[in-house]
Amino acid sequence: MTLDVRTVRGWAESLLRRLEVPEEAVLQVGTEGTAPGTGAGVHVTLAYADGSSVTVDLDDTLPESEALLLLAEQLQDSVVESTGGRPVPPCPAPGHTHPATPHVSSGTLYWRCPTEDGRDAHL
């Protein structure tokens, strides 16, 4: 299935709510490549008030589950960096101070403790 802007925008908006991205950050989702050699697909850019940004290029050849996971991983890394290392989203395991890690199963994104199997928090 070919990725479309509407689906990817929905994923990104949902992820950003879960990641508690700063309100002043600007999300852009489109089909225009952002770097030389960027192929067909959907491109997601998150720009922060300090001028930094991250762009995730989701190639049309990626299966939806892989595209969703890549988007979650890249946006999470960016948000954690922009907040000075605040663990977002927080690990669902009580007492853990690291962020949860994203996993996709049957098309649904879950946030899971990276050290304990089976503790999930749905997106």
C-alpha atoms as one frame of an Amber mdcrd trajectory, in Angstrom:
protein
   0.000   0.000   0.000   1.288   3.469  -0.889   1.663   5.901   2.005  -0.516
   8.991   1.801  -0.222  12.407   3.429  -3.506  12.134   5.345  -2.573   8.840
   7.027   0.957   9.960   7.878  -0.286  13.325   9.223  -2.672  11.434  11.509
   0.169   9.255  12.774   2.428  12.266  13.338  -0.215  14.301  15.166  -1.054
  11.364  17.420   2.636  10.745  18.122   3.295  14.376  18.938   0.446  14.433
  21.462   1.863  11.320  23.136   5.381  12.788  23.078   4.154  16.071  24.578
   5.928  18.127  21.942   6.224  21.859  22.748   3.210  23.804  21.436   5.354
  26.173  19.400   6.739  23.315  17.292   5.428  23.265  13.714   4.542  20.064
  11.882   4.684  19.846   8.093   3.687  16.761   6.112   3.928  16.576   2.352
   5.161  14.741  -0.709   7.932  17.129  -1.721  11.402  15.797  -0.947  13.509
  17.816   1.451  16.990  16.613   0.510  18.782  15.864  -2.753  18.015  12.320
  -3.828  14.873  12.068  -1.722  12.511   9.695  -3.452   8.790   9.356  -3.675
   6.898   9.085  -0.446   5.742  11.232   2.422   8.068  13.611   4.225   7.446
  14.775   7.789   9.228  17.806   9.241   8.982  18.982  12.831  10.458  22.453
  13.361  11.170  23.858  16.817  11.129  27.489  17.975  14.944  27.476  18.398
  15.362  26.878  14.643  16.239  23.189  14.878  14.188  20.605  13.038  13.960
  16.955  12.093  12.736  15.501   8.827  11.619  11.919   8.417  11.443  10.662
   4.840   9.037   7.740   4.505   9.703   6.032   1.194   6.713   4.672  -0.733
   8.250   1.204  -0.695   8.061   0.897   3.112   5.248  -1.244   4.510   2.915
   0.823   6.702   4.040  -0.871   9.933   7.704  -0.086   9.191   6.881   3.499
   8.213   4.922   4.038  11.441   7.747   2.606  13.542  10.388   4.691  11.758
   8.309   7.837  12.250   7.802   7.087  15.951  11.496   6.383  16.542  12.707
   9.482  14.698  10.183  11.875  16.257  10.817  10.445  19.732  14.594  10.915
  19.351  14.054  14.497  18.245  11.655  15.370  21.070  13.897  13.769  23.717
  16.831  15.794  22.375  14.818  19.025  22.239  13.685  18.632  25.869  17.187
  18.049  27.202  16.717  14.320  27.674  13.302  14.205  29.337  12.045  10.634
  28.897   9.037  10.867  26.602   6.840   9.032  26.645   7.640   7.795  30.124
   8.214   4.089  30.562   5.001   2.252  31.537   6.928   0.196  34.142   6.654
   1.744  37.634   9.874   3.338  38.853  11.692   3.298  35.512  13.237   6.616
  34.489  13.968   5.853  30.819  11.582   6.534  27.946   9.381   3.808  26.521
  10.309   2.422  23.110   7.885   2.143  20.191   6.718  -1.194  18.769   4.135
  -1.924  16.080   1.896  -4.981  16.116  -1.036  -5.573  13.757  -0.836  -1.963
  12.587  -1.090  -0.510  16.116   1.729   1.399  17.798   2.589   0.461  21.378
   5.074   2.030  23.761   6.952  -0.622  25.698   9.535  -0.790  28.459  12.864
  -1.472  26.736  13.969  -3.761  29.592  10.754  -5.645  30.381   8.702  -7.563
  27.872   4.940  -7.258  28.036   4.426  -3.824  29.603   2.735  -1.798  26.895
   0.979   1.520  26.703  -1.166   2.086  23.599  -0.698   5.201  21.488
